[in-house]
XYZ file of C-alpha atoms in Angstrom:
726
model
C 108.685 41.271 104.761
C 110.765 40.266 101.777
C 109.703 40.656 98.171
C 111.655 40.417 94.958
C 113.201 43.862 94.581
C 111.733 45.114 97.870
C 112.984 44.621 101.381
C 111.357 45.848 104.570
C 113.307 45.591 107.794
C 116.136 43.183 108.410
C 117.263 40.813 105.676
C 116.246 37.474 107.083
C 117.356 35.027 104.444
C 120.178 34.188 102.143
C 118.335 33.241 98.985
C 119.555 31.392 95.953
C 117.603 32.624 92.931
C 115.184 35.484 92.743
C 112.520 34.635 90.155
C 108.942 34.092 91.281
C 107.637 30.568 91.482
C 104.228 29.012 92.069
C 103.996 27.842 95.661
C 101.061 25.538 95.403
C 99.045 24.035 98.146
C 98.825 20.259 97.864
C 95.067 20.050 97.832
C 94.432 19.344 94.166
C 91.328 17.187 94.423
C 87.570 17.149 94.155
C 86.852 18.066 97.767
C 87.497 21.820 98.105
C 89.282 22.790 101.274
C 87.086 24.490 103.836
C 83.773 22.969 102.736
C 81.916 21.575 105.732
C 81.833 17.992 104.465
C 85.474 18.028 103.381
C 87.671 17.303 106.394
C 91.431 17.625 106.556
C 93.136 15.195 104.209
C 96.714 15.363 105.461
C 98.587 13.262 107.967
C 98.679 14.448 111.598
C 102.115 16.019 111.563
C 103.712 18.964 109.786
C 104.353 17.143 106.524
C 105.532 19.443 103.745
C 103.183 17.616 101.374
C 100.130 18.366 103.466
C 97.893 21.090 102.124
C 99.211 24.412 103.426
C 95.750 25.032 104.862
C 96.009 21.787 106.834
C 99.404 22.591 108.307
C 98.358 26.114 109.221
C 95.091 24.995 110.787
C 96.755 22.165 112.693
C 99.500 24.394 114.072
C 97.209 27.176 115.271
C 94.577 24.754 116.581
C 97.140 22.832 118.629
C 98.200 25.987 120.421
C 94.597 26.962 121.131
C 93.311 23.462 121.985
C 90.724 23.677 119.201
C 89.057 20.541 117.899
C 90.244 19.802 114.380
C 87.705 19.245 111.573
C 88.863 15.694 110.890
C 86.895 12.510 110.676
C 86.679 11.035 114.134
C 89.457 8.460 114.279
C 88.292 6.007 116.947
C 90.843 4.645 119.385
C 89.358 1.233 118.561
C 89.295 0.893 114.769
C 89.016 -2.890 114.757
C 85.601 -2.940 113.075
C 85.760 -0.065 110.559
C 87.603 0.419 107.281
C 86.357 3.840 106.145
C 88.476 6.097 108.373
C 91.653 7.189 106.652
C 93.852 10.126 105.676
C 92.586 10.479 102.114
C 89.565 12.066 100.445
C 86.160 11.019 101.764
C 84.046 11.150 98.628
C 80.901 9.496 99.932
C 80.461 10.875 103.432
C 77.622 13.433 103.450
C 77.841 14.404 107.086
C 80.042 16.951 108.790
C 83.206 15.341 110.212
C 82.935 17.182 113.495
C 79.673 17.163 115.397
C 78.032 20.533 115.968
C 75.097 20.075 118.344
C 73.422 23.365 117.381
C 74.305 24.909 114.031
C 74.573 28.737 114.087
C 71.715 28.988 111.567
C 69.437 26.924 113.840
C 70.332 28.952 116.940
C 69.675 32.244 115.130
C 66.364 30.981 113.773
C 65.250 29.943 117.262
C 66.181 33.390 118.590
C 64.248 35.057 115.766
C 61.115 33.030 116.484
C 61.285 34.019 120.153
C 61.608 37.677 119.190
C 58.631 37.515 116.860
C 56.510 35.878 119.531
C 57.420 38.690 121.924
C 56.385 41.244 119.303
C 53.039 39.583 118.796
C 53.909 37.870 115.538
C 53.545 34.246 116.694
C 53.237 31.275 114.412
C 54.316 33.164 111.324
C 55.651 30.962 108.563
C 59.135 32.294 108.006
C 60.513 32.390 104.506
C 64.237 32.563 105.165
C 67.313 31.748 103.071
C 69.022 28.494 103.930
C 72.684 28.021 104.867
C 74.958 28.728 101.915
C 72.237 30.359 99.803
C 73.545 33.900 100.256
C 76.780 35.226 98.851
C 78.415 38.478 97.723
C 76.724 41.532 99.227
C 73.631 39.526 100.188
C 75.533 37.515 102.792
C 74.450 39.984 105.478
C 70.753 39.746 104.579
C 70.627 36.885 107.020
C 68.723 35.553 109.995
C 71.434 36.667 112.418
C 71.439 40.249 111.100
C 67.649 40.278 111.365
C 67.936 39.170 114.996
C 70.399 42.012 115.600
C 68.003 44.546 114.082
C 65.028 43.359 116.135
C 67.173 43.323 119.283
C 67.881 47.006 118.644
C 64.161 47.637 118.177
C 63.420 45.967 121.502
C 66.060 48.084 123.233
C 64.730 51.409 121.886
C 62.263 52.661 124.493
C 60.849 55.458 122.328
C 59.228 53.013 119.905
C 55.604 52.069 120.344
C 54.648 48.368 120.192
C 52.989 49.012 116.835
C 56.147 50.636 115.453
C 58.341 47.763 116.637
C 56.032 45.236 115.050
C 55.790 47.152 111.773
C 59.567 47.672 111.523
C 60.184 44.010 112.321
C 57.780 42.994 109.563
C 59.554 45.262 107.074
C 62.848 43.621 108.021
C 61.295 40.162 107.655
C 60.099 41.068 104.167
C 63.637 42.076 103.231
C 64.980 38.829 104.692
C 62.490 36.784 102.696
C 63.794 38.300 99.463
C 67.214 36.779 100.204
C 69.509 37.440 97.270
C 66.760 38.831 95.024
C 65.981 42.170 96.648
C 64.047 44.624 94.484
C 64.266 48.403 94.634
C 60.765 49.170 95.926
C 60.324 49.916 99.636
C 56.679 48.745 99.484
C 55.964 51.075 102.459
C 54.751 54.671 102.677
C 57.749 56.580 104.021
C 55.486 59.409 105.203
C 54.338 57.184 108.056
C 57.785 57.428 109.673
C 58.719 60.821 111.156
C 62.264 61.591 109.950
C 63.457 63.041 113.261
C 62.365 60.081 115.382
C 64.069 56.813 116.274
C 61.339 55.031 114.331
C 62.184 57.141 111.292
C 65.885 56.357 111.704
C 65.214 52.610 111.763
C 62.962 52.910 108.733
C 65.512 54.960 106.786
C 68.173 52.404 107.699
C 66.039 49.620 106.205
C 65.435 51.742 103.119
C 69.198 52.257 102.686
C 69.823 48.550 103.248
C 67.314 47.711 100.530
C 69.074 50.121 98.163
C 72.402 48.484 99.025
C 71.160 44.955 98.326
C 69.447 46.130 95.147
C 72.753 47.609 93.978
C 71.714 51.265 94.117
C 74.917 52.226 95.906
C 74.680 55.999 95.458
C 71.320 56.110 97.279
C 72.588 53.735 99.958
C 75.765 55.774 100.431
C 73.858 59.035 100.792
C 71.396 57.666 103.348
C 73.981 55.755 105.386
C 76.153 58.896 105.486
C 73.272 60.867 106.998
C 72.414 58.110 109.469
C 76.016 57.762 110.678
C 75.449 60.903 112.759
C 72.023 59.847 114.025
C 71.404 60.003 117.789
C 69.976 56.479 117.713
C 73.192 54.645 118.602
C 72.491 51.306 116.954
C 71.452 52.968 113.707
C 74.510 55.237 113.764
C 76.883 52.335 114.305
C 75.238 50.034 111.747
C 75.121 52.832 109.166
C 78.803 53.636 109.737
C 79.643 49.991 109.145
C 77.464 49.780 106.036
C 79.237 52.826 104.635
C 82.420 50.743 104.453
C 80.690 47.936 102.603
C 78.869 50.284 100.262
C 82.056 52.079 99.289
C 83.863 48.765 98.738
C 81.071 47.463 96.543
C 81.145 50.683 94.543
C 84.891 50.276 94.049
C 84.414 46.811 92.586
C 81.459 47.506 90.282
C 83.600 47.387 87.157
C 86.460 45.201 88.389
C 86.107 42.512 85.752
C 88.586 40.925 83.424
C 88.129 40.034 79.769
C 86.131 36.951 80.778
C 83.738 38.947 83.016
C 85.352 37.453 86.112
C 86.201 39.564 89.138
C 89.778 40.874 89.076
C 90.883 42.760 92.189
C 93.497 44.635 90.176
C 90.717 46.491 88.354
C 88.994 48.011 91.383
C 88.701 51.775 91.798
C 91.598 52.255 94.175
C 90.524 55.767 95.150
C 87.248 54.396 96.466
C 89.094 51.557 98.189
C 91.228 54.077 100.068
C 88.071 55.946 101.071
C 86.667 52.652 102.361
C 89.863 52.175 104.367
C 89.373 55.564 106.025
C 85.770 54.669 106.829
C 86.826 51.343 108.365
C 89.526 52.989 110.448
C 87.030 55.622 111.588
C 84.514 52.947 112.573
C 87.099 51.066 114.639
C 88.255 54.275 116.308
C 84.693 55.247 117.215
C 83.500 51.764 118.200
C 86.626 49.770 119.173
C 84.409 47.073 120.698
C 81.470 47.594 118.376
C 79.079 44.968 117.105
C 80.782 44.936 113.704
C 84.367 45.165 114.898
C 85.446 41.732 113.625
C 83.790 42.300 110.268
C 85.422 45.731 109.930
C 88.819 44.187 110.647
C 88.077 41.618 107.951
C 87.145 44.396 105.539
C 90.507 46.038 106.200
C 92.100 42.796 105.027
C 89.991 42.878 101.882
C 91.014 46.494 101.351
C 94.698 45.597 101.637
C 94.104 42.777 99.146
C 92.346 45.104 96.703
C 95.272 47.529 97.015
C 97.794 44.675 96.710
C 99.386 46.051 99.858
C 101.036 42.795 100.864
C 103.244 44.361 103.538
C 100.045 45.352 105.356
C 97.954 42.298 104.520
C 100.440 39.714 105.794
C 100.687 41.069 109.357
C 96.908 41.469 109.405
C 96.523 37.763 108.736
C 99.210 36.892 111.281
C 97.339 38.878 113.921
C 93.943 37.474 112.989
C 95.203 33.891 113.101
C 96.900 34.254 116.454
C 93.811 35.923 117.956
C 91.203 33.515 116.555
C 88.691 32.591 119.232
C 86.978 29.482 117.866
C 87.608 26.594 115.495
C 84.946 27.502 112.922
C 86.128 31.065 112.375
C 89.744 29.873 112.333
C 89.016 27.442 109.509
C 87.435 30.213 107.442
C 90.337 32.525 108.205
C 92.918 29.906 107.225
C 91.249 29.433 103.834
C 91.223 33.205 103.326
C 94.881 33.535 104.343
C 95.948 30.919 101.841
C 93.892 32.154 98.898
C 94.498 35.877 99.396
C 98.089 35.851 100.624
C 100.081 32.634 100.785
C 98.854 31.200 97.471
C 97.731 34.379 95.781
C 99.760 33.527 92.680
C 97.635 30.427 92.086
C 94.178 31.942 91.959
C 94.244 33.519 88.528
C 94.987 37.070 89.611
C 98.477 37.231 88.152
C 100.057 38.304 91.428
C 103.668 37.423 92.012
C 104.117 35.794 95.391
C 107.449 36.931 96.708
C 106.711 36.590 100.400
C 109.437 34.581 102.076
C 109.740 35.818 105.628
C 109.036 38.691 107.950
C 109.904 39.144 111.608
C 106.345 40.414 112.131
C 104.959 37.126 110.824
C 106.709 34.162 112.468
C 103.689 31.884 111.942
C 103.304 32.583 108.222
C 107.078 32.513 107.768
C 107.166 29.018 109.278
C 104.331 27.793 107.043
C 105.927 29.320 103.957
C 109.196 27.525 104.651
C 107.403 24.199 104.879
C 106.169 24.886 101.350
C 109.693 25.653 100.169
C 110.714 22.152 101.250
C 108.332 20.462 98.819
C 109.991 18.532 96.036
C 108.952 20.955 93.308
C 110.356 23.908 95.219
C 113.572 22.075 96.095
C 114.237 21.129 92.487
C 113.039 24.329 90.797
C 116.164 26.295 89.941
C 114.343 29.638 89.792
C 112.833 29.666 93.266
C 114.299 30.638 96.639
C 116.211 27.945 98.475
C 116.729 27.300 102.153
C 120.354 27.342 103.243
C 122.119 26.579 106.501
C 122.707 30.295 107.037
C 119.070 31.201 106.447
C 118.043 28.541 108.951
C 120.242 30.114 111.612
C 118.623 33.477 110.988
C 115.194 31.895 111.103
C 115.990 30.234 114.405
C 116.716 33.662 115.883
C 113.413 34.947 114.494
C 111.473 32.089 116.070
C 113.370 32.352 119.351
C 112.469 36.037 119.594
C 108.831 35.124 118.936
C 108.915 32.521 121.704
C 108.591 29.679 119.205
C 111.951 27.880 119.347
C 110.333 24.493 118.483
C 109.376 25.866 115.066
C 112.993 26.581 114.245
C 114.081 23.198 115.581
C 111.552 21.429 113.399
C 112.428 23.407 110.271
C 116.057 22.426 110.745
C 115.123 18.751 111.031
C 112.764 19.025 108.059
C 115.522 20.648 106.000
C 117.908 17.817 106.885
C 115.311 15.202 106.000
C 113.736 16.569 102.808
C 116.324 18.873 101.279
C 119.634 17.414 102.413
C 118.308 13.858 102.762
C 120.939 13.456 105.450
C 119.211 10.796 107.507
C 122.048 10.181 109.989
C 122.020 13.928 110.688
C 118.282 13.741 111.403
C 118.899 10.990 113.948
C 121.625 13.087 115.537
C 119.450 16.214 115.659
C 116.392 14.687 117.323
C 116.184 13.165 120.776
C 113.738 10.258 120.554
C 110.756 10.479 122.879
C 107.925 8.010 123.275
C 105.496 10.417 124.891
C 104.509 13.666 123.173
C 101.599 15.894 124.181
C 98.635 16.068 121.814
C 99.131 19.836 121.668
C 102.834 19.610 120.807
C 102.591 19.398 117.030
C 106.212 20.413 116.269
C 107.433 17.924 118.875
C 105.391 15.071 117.419
C 106.508 16.058 113.930
C 110.134 15.814 115.077
C 109.510 12.266 116.277
C 107.884 11.326 112.976
C 110.921 12.514 111.003
C 113.155 10.573 113.387
C 111.210 7.416 112.529
C 111.182 8.277 108.833
C 114.969 8.650 108.902
C 115.308 5.190 110.463
C 113.067 3.790 107.743
C 115.115 5.528 105.038
C 118.234 3.890 106.491
C 116.382 0.539 106.663
C 116.967 0.360 110.403
C 113.836 -1.739 110.754
C 114.164 -2.987 114.352
C 114.943 0.522 115.585
C 112.133 2.057 113.532
C 109.641 -0.494 114.817
C 110.662 0.152 118.399
C 110.310 3.896 117.847
C 106.858 3.669 116.261
C 105.627 1.212 118.861
C 106.863 3.430 121.678
C 104.957 6.417 120.328
C 101.895 4.268 119.688
C 101.867 2.890 123.206
C 101.660 6.351 124.733
C 99.139 8.069 122.471
C 95.478 8.496 123.311
C 94.757 10.494 120.165
C 92.752 8.502 117.623
C 94.240 10.242 114.588
C 97.820 9.795 115.761
C 97.082 6.197 116.711
C 95.854 5.450 113.190
C 98.948 7.098 111.718
C 101.359 5.232 113.992
C 99.666 1.883 113.418
C 100.191 2.431 109.698
C 103.903 3.039 110.318
C 104.225 -0.164 112.353
C 102.394 -2.168 109.686
C 104.486 -0.641 106.879
C 107.728 -1.488 108.666
C 106.609 -5.095 109.149
C 105.643 -5.333 105.481
C 108.967 -3.897 104.300
C 110.750 -6.554 106.371
C 108.408 -9.202 104.923
C 107.246 -10.042 108.439
C 103.571 -9.852 107.622
C 102.690 -12.463 110.220
C 103.848 -10.174 113.029
C 100.995 -7.786 112.229
C 98.568 -10.540 113.247
C 100.546 -12.015 116.138
C 99.064 -12.000 119.620
C 99.643 -8.624 121.231
C 100.246 -6.834 117.926
C 99.633 -3.090 118.294
C 98.093 -2.995 114.810
C 94.372 -3.415 115.451
C 93.111 -1.122 112.674
C 90.876 -3.286 110.482
C 91.581 -1.196 107.377
C 95.303 -1.898 107.582
C 94.939 -5.544 108.551
C 92.433 -6.091 105.749
C 94.746 -4.524 103.156
C 97.619 -6.758 104.225
C 95.453 -9.883 104.340
C 94.148 -9.260 100.845
C 97.501 -8.510 99.266
C 100.314 -10.254 101.109
C 99.025 -12.970 103.441
C 100.141 -16.517 102.774
C 97.636 -19.373 102.636
C 98.754 -20.430 106.111
C 98.246 -16.954 107.541
C 94.810 -16.690 105.943
C 93.844 -20.019 107.505
C 95.086 -18.736 110.847
C 92.995 -15.577 110.650
C 89.878 -17.431 109.505
C 89.982 -19.347 112.761
C 91.538 -16.775 115.117
C 90.947 -13.358 113.565
C 90.212 -10.575 116.025
C 86.495 -10.532 115.072
C 84.035 -11.962 112.569
C 84.680 -9.095 110.164
C 88.349 -9.995 109.905
C 87.584 -13.714 109.730
C 85.227 -13.030 106.818
C 87.859 -10.975 105.006
C 90.425 -13.720 105.518
C 88.088 -16.457 104.265
C 86.966 -14.544 101.183
C 90.599 -13.856 100.320
C 91.546 -17.489 100.976
C 88.815 -18.795 98.679
C 89.833 -16.407 95.917
C 93.485 -17.394 96.328
C 92.491 -21.059 96.006
C 90.727 -20.371 92.710
C 93.546 -18.161 91.428
C 96.031 -20.948 92.205
C 93.699 -23.489 90.548
C 93.805 -25.456 93.794
C 90.270 -26.745 93.552
C 90.518 -29.375 96.256
C 91.692 -26.721 98.703
C 88.730 -24.528 97.758
C 86.292 -27.356 98.440
C 87.849 -27.848 101.854
C 88.014 -24.167 102.682
C 84.448 -23.285 101.660
C 83.189 -25.246 104.654
C 85.038 -22.879 107.004
C 82.268 -20.318 106.622
C 80.223 -22.433 108.995
C 82.672 -21.480 111.762
C 82.020 -17.725 111.416
C 79.083 -16.873 113.656
C 78.168 -13.587 112.002
C 79.891 -13.141 108.627
C 80.487 -9.545 107.614
C 77.913 -8.274 105.167
C 75.980 -5.286 104.013
C 77.248 -2.437 101.887
C 80.314 -1.813 104.045
C 81.594 -5.339 103.426
C 80.118 -6.123 100.013
C 83.630 -6.672 98.644
C 84.082 -9.752 100.864
C 80.554 -11.151 100.805
C 80.746 -14.922 101.109
C 77.412 -15.091 99.285
C 79.423 -14.444 96.121
C 80.526 -18.066 96.183
C 76.905 -19.244 95.998
C 76.879 -18.348 92.285
C 74.206 -20.461 90.600
C 75.559 -20.328 87.049
C 72.533 -18.497 85.667
C 74.510 -15.344 85.062
C 76.700 -16.992 82.439
C 76.640 -15.788 78.836
C 73.330 -16.578 77.155
C 73.793 -19.710 75.106
C 76.507 -21.174 77.327
C 75.229 -23.329 80.177
C 77.110 -23.465 83.489
C 76.496 -25.352 86.702
C 76.630 -23.584 90.076
C 80.110 -22.678 91.262
C 80.402 -25.475 93.804
C 79.579 -28.134 91.198
C 81.960 -26.471 88.739
C 84.824 -26.557 91.235
C 84.027 -30.158 92.195
C 84.303 -31.110 88.535
C 87.605 -29.237 88.194
C 88.973 -30.964 91.281
C 88.414 -34.269 89.473
C 89.472 -33.020 86.038
C 91.508 -29.778 86.188
C 91.740 -29.601 82.381
C 87.976 -29.809 81.833
C 87.430 -27.129 79.220
C 83.760 -26.481 79.872
C 84.270 -26.036 83.594
C 87.312 -23.806 83.065
C 85.149 -21.557 80.914
C 82.431 -21.596 83.573
C 84.948 -20.638 86.241
C 85.836 -17.725 83.991
C 82.133 -16.861 83.738
C 81.850 -16.851 87.521
C 84.779 -14.464 87.783
C 83.412 -12.254 85.000
C 79.758 -12.050 85.964
C 80.143 -12.052 89.751
C 83.003 -9.543 89.654
C 84.992 -12.030 91.698
C 88.340 -10.635 92.724
C 90.352 -9.609 95.740
C 89.086 -6.063 95.790
C 91.411 -3.691 97.655
C 89.481 -0.529 96.775
C 87.796 -0.286 100.209
C 91.195 -0.231 101.940
C 93.404 1.561 99.441
C 94.644 5.132 99.709
C 95.128 7.417 102.653
C 97.035 4.811 104.633
C 100.014 6.966 105.607
C 102.754 4.976 103.884
C 101.307 1.477 104.156
C 100.022 1.598 100.569
C 103.548 2.226 99.300
C 105.011 -0.562 101.416
C 102.423 -2.998 100.070
C 103.040 -1.940 96.466
C 106.746 -2.622 96.913
C 105.823 -6.312 97.235
C 103.951 -6.249 93.886
C 100.844 -8.144 95.039
C 98.450 -9.785 92.567
C 94.782 -9.414 93.414
C 92.973 -9.902 90.103
C 92.161 -13.433 88.912
C 93.651 -14.381 85.548
C 90.690 -15.274 83.347
C 92.928 -15.139 80.309
C 94.948 -18.051 81.685
C 91.761 -20.131 81.902
C 90.812 -19.324 78.309
C 94.293 -20.140 77.050
C 94.156 -23.536 78.748
C 90.994 -24.255 76.788
C 92.321 -22.790 73.521
C 95.566 -24.761 73.725
C 93.882 -28.033 74.719
C 93.533 -30.198 71.579
C 90.759 -32.157 73.305
C 88.531 -29.168 73.930
C 85.048 -29.490 72.471
C 84.244 -27.043 69.645
C 81.607 -25.247 71.699
C 84.138 -24.745 74.510
C 87.113 -23.748 72.372
C 85.038 -21.345 70.294
C 83.643 -19.786 73.481
C 87.156 -19.457 74.928
C 88.378 -17.759 71.728
C 85.407 -15.401 71.837
C 85.896 -14.481 75.464
C 89.695 -14.149 75.116
C 89.295 -11.547 72.369
C 86.502 -9.841 74.315
C 88.918 -9.351 77.206
C 90.131 -6.312 75.279
C 86.732 -4.942 74.242
C 86.072 -2.148 73.677
C 88.981 -0.153 75.109
C 91.841 -2.259 73.795
C 93.078 -2.791 77.349
C 93.168 -6.137 79.124
C 90.219 -6.560 81.478
C 90.876 -10.202 82.334
C 94.043 -10.061 84.394
C 97.326 -11.775 83.724
C 99.905 -10.821 81.150
C 98.935 -8.433 78.355
C 98.851 -9.990 74.907
C 99.787 -8.407 71.614
C 97.205 -7.224 69.147
C 98.643 -9.738 66.699
C 97.719 -12.559 69.090
C 94.197 -11.223 69.450
C 93.890 -10.974 65.645
C 95.094 -14.563 65.324
C 92.422 -15.770 67.749
C 89.758 -13.723 65.959
C 90.733 -15.285 62.621
C 90.935 -18.762 64.179
C 87.388 -18.442 65.534
C 85.979 -17.393 62.156
C 88.077 -19.919 60.199
C 87.573 -23.003 62.353
C 84.004 -22.359 63.504
C 82.156 -20.582 60.671
C 78.530 -19.976 61.499
C 79.180 -20.575 65.205
C 77.147 -18.386 67.583
C 80.323 -16.883 69.056
C 81.849 -16.237 65.644
C 78.671 -14.423 64.623
C 78.748 -12.262 67.742
C 82.431 -11.375 67.439
C 82.602 -8.936 64.534
C 85.738 -7.058 65.641
C 88.921 -7.543 67.581
C 90.540 -4.901 69.749
């Protein structure tokens, strides 16, 4: 392991610079990583800009064939627009189905136990998922089940004793995280030298522990650790570790009363370490083995013993047995070790590499390839020589593909030598779902072609990969690459051609709304892949007609809605509701009468300069929120968003242009010109920013219009209402 000023084992890297730097994860957002309803946000390859947690979880999960906690990307995404690679702010459900939650399974087991003990039908007052934290986390349903299981296995207990002890444990469970210090039971009823007495004393010590009376808990657990009742002895030995750790942290607070691991009582922490090691030696396969191993990691963290903590995490990650525990472990690894300098503890993070930790070394080097790390002069840098040494490390660990990918990633991100990337990678169309480094290599190969603007080659590469994947997440990613390449070449029509591999409605909708020509929109209204797409195309077409002031075209196109059997609607498609164009005019500003939209457009088709109808068209846009709204499709589109932005699309109608036509028309009626002046100034109310689309106007222009309204139309209703300009 390498630290600044400290080297253990072989020097693995040639480093440029030696000062510590903040190696941030890329998950700055409002959905904390690891929360059940917050799935992975990154793209499905080892992108250096993915959250470190994501890359670590993806890499380990691929090798273990674990299901990733991502939103289910359907292979057929032709009817949905809400599956993407960004944050999911409004999805309350878990991204990965769990048919029986652990809490539910434990509760069912507890009810069965109580029925067997003659406590049927009892209304259980139990803490819900997520309600318990700190030391109370073990005052849970599952630990209660474990206790009652031990009662059932102890043959020396009478039925009455089992029932009474179970009820005492249930009372403790019901108190959740608010345990008081009173046993509420006469201890004289439990003979001290019996198994029943041992179970009772264990519960008494547990109550003292949860209450925070650690000295009493420590004394009782110490006595029980030698008890002949095996379950009690093992559980007490385990609780000794936790009690000692909690004692060590009683006064570990900083100046803001926040926990600071640097302020723990390190003598007590070392005693806890001895207790944990003793437990594992005595019960190597004990009931609390995994928890004791986890406590050893906490102990190493408290002691800031990074050379011990790192290999512990490496071992735990590589031996994870299920996806749920792996996700928790990944979050712990990042916060306590990989990103420990970011969590307010003031720790320097000098870990770069260690032959004992090939996995964490690989993940750390991905972080070093981020732009901030590449450009920060004070941080360590990856060199060609260090890559050679790393390759040997990964080869010895049986992970040659990791070294191969790091070399390609270094060429792509740090050297930006795109021809070298193409030379280093052999293109393959078919890559196993479990071969994450291999797929990542192919992605960088395609990215290098894109960087070199080798569009035909890049398209062929992406399409080849897309043709052979049966993974919904990869399919969504690759479709985005195909669509982005077509957009960059300004071949938007190819996305909608017969046989196009881009069937993802989110991507097609984004392109239709932003870049489709009038001809292409007409095509998709009549031959879109489904009614949802035809609705999107028609709504966009009608808005484009109005934005182009092509009123005759709008009148012709509005009739096309009759050819869509089932127009898209509901909340999921509210942005393209064709009902918007049935505006009846009643929503216009009070005091300014407008006809329904259809009549307004008919009048404009006959007289495009008609001031009153231009104002009413502006009122439709303002009050109906009429626009080409790309919010439902924007973000998380794996490069397609950037490709679209390169074309500088216009999606907001220009109300200001309508008002200026009225203002500049010498034949405008006073009521229409005064209203246009009023609304033109109000475009900037109250923020001072243009809310009407089109080109921004100077404050001097807005002041001129304000003065013109009050000078030319004194006493007018709009002049009275407009008391300020912005």
